């Protein structure tokens, strides 16, 4: 199971990113544990200065803007 965190304040882009990750994971049949992190201290602790950020299994893989479907598929592979 992949542990994925979406880092952000809860803005529209953050919500869209979380939904997109859930949709791609469901389509690929990949089990994920998705957590939304909105605490700015925690977000800055990952070194993310631009949201939404995405952390997969403890590694920051994306920051700033909505990620593309191909990127998400790569993270879930």
PDB file of C-alpha atoms in Angstrom, residues 23-76:
ATOM      1  CA  UNK A  23      -9.316   8.331  -9.127  1.00  0.00           C
ATOM      2  CA  UNK A  24      -6.057   7.207 -10.759  1.00  0.00           C
ATOM      3  CA  UNK A  25      -5.332   4.756  -7.920  1.00  0.00           C
ATOM      4  CA  UNK A  26      -8.823   3.262  -8.213  1.00  0.00           C
ATOM      5  CA  UNK A  27      -8.510   2.942 -11.992  1.00  0.00           C
ATOM      6  CA  UNK A  28      -5.126   1.202 -11.645  1.00  0.00           C
ATOM      7  CA  UNK A  29      -6.299  -1.017  -8.771  1.00  0.00           C
ATOM      8  CA  UNK A  30      -3.627   0.339  -6.416  1.00  0.00           C
ATOM      9  CA  UNK A  31      -4.349   0.478  -2.687  1.00  0.00           C
ATOM     10  CA  UNK A  32      -3.415   3.826  -1.179  1.00  0.00           C
ATOM     11  CA  UNK A  33      -3.671   5.513   2.184  1.00  0.00           C
ATOM     12  CA  UNK A  34      -4.390   9.161   1.393  1.00  0.00           C
ATOM     13  CA  UNK A  35      -3.913  11.859   4.005  1.00  0.00           C
ATOM     14  CA  UNK A  36      -4.486  15.587   3.612  1.00  0.00           C
ATOM     15  CA  UNK A  37      -2.015  17.733   5.529  1.00  0.00           C
ATOM     16  CA  UNK A  38      -3.037  21.359   6.064  1.00  0.00           C
ATOM     17  CA  UNK A  39      -0.750  22.339   8.961  1.00  0.00           C
ATOM     18  CA  UNK A  40       1.679  24.905   7.540  1.00  0.00           C
ATOM     19  CA  UNK A  41       4.435  23.855   9.939  1.00  0.00           C
ATOM     20  CA  UNK A  42       4.196  20.263   8.728  1.00  0.00           C
ATOM     21  CA  UNK A  43       4.109  21.379   5.079  1.00  0.00           C
ATOM     22  CA  UNK A  44       7.197  23.545   5.541  1.00  0.00           C
ATOM     23  CA  UNK A  45       8.841  20.609   7.329  1.00  0.00           C
ATOM     24  CA  UNK A  46       8.782  18.773   4.000  1.00  0.00           C
ATOM     25  CA  UNK A  47      10.450  21.777   2.359  1.00  0.00           C
ATOM     26  CA  UNK A  48       7.374  22.487   0.243  1.00  0.00           C
ATOM     27  CA  UNK A  49       6.984  26.203  -0.438  1.00  0.00           C
ATOM     28  CA  UNK A  50       4.304  25.946  -3.130  1.00  0.00           C
ATOM     29  CA  UNK A  51       1.122  23.905  -2.750  1.00  0.00           C
ATOM     30  CA  UNK A  52      -0.310  21.511  -3.455  1.00  0.00           C
ATOM     31  CA  UNK A  53       2.550  19.233  -2.581  1.00  0.00           C
ATOM     32  CA  UNK A  54       2.488  15.464  -2.825  1.00  0.00           C
ATOM     33  CA  UNK A  55       4.485  13.057  -0.661  1.00  0.00           C
ATOM     34  CA  UNK A  56       4.624   9.368  -1.612  1.00  0.00           C
ATOM     35  CA  UNK A  57       6.048   6.958   0.965  1.00  0.00           C
ATOM     36  CA  UNK A  58       7.862   9.815   2.716  1.00  0.00           C
ATOM     37  CA  UNK A  59       9.379  11.382  -0.416  1.00  0.00           C
ATOM     38  CA  UNK A  60       8.238  14.718  -1.857  1.00  0.00           C
ATOM     39  CA  UNK A  61       7.408  14.003  -5.499  1.00  0.00           C
ATOM     40  CA  UNK A  62       5.537  17.174  -6.464  1.00  0.00           C
ATOM     41  CA  UNK A  63       5.037  20.785  -5.405  1.00  0.00           C
ATOM     42  CA  UNK A  64       2.992  23.571  -6.942  1.00  0.00           C
ATOM     43  CA  UNK A  65       0.026  23.101  -9.258  1.00  0.00           C
ATOM     44  CA  UNK A  66      -2.100  20.111 -10.104  1.00  0.00           C
ATOM     45  CA  UNK A  67      -0.001  17.118 -11.176  1.00  0.00           C
ATOM     46  CA  UNK A  68      -0.670  15.397 -14.480  1.00  0.00           C
ATOM     47  CA  UNK A  69      -2.268  11.976 -14.705  1.00  0.00           C
ATOM     48  CA  UNK A  70       0.929  10.475 -16.161  1.00  0.00           C
ATOM     49  CA  UNK A  71       2.947  11.712 -13.171  1.00  0.00           C
ATOM     50  CA  UNK A  72       0.465  10.181 -10.735  1.00  0.00           C
ATOM     51  CA  UNK A  73       0.543   6.867 -12.600  1.00  0.00           C
ATOM     52  CA  UNK A  74       4.342   6.909 -12.280  1.00  0.00           C
ATOM     53  CA  UNK A  75       4.151   7.470  -8.523  1.00  0.00           C
ATOM     54  CA  UNK A  76       1.765   4.526  -8.167  1.00  0.00           C
TER      55      UNK A  76
END
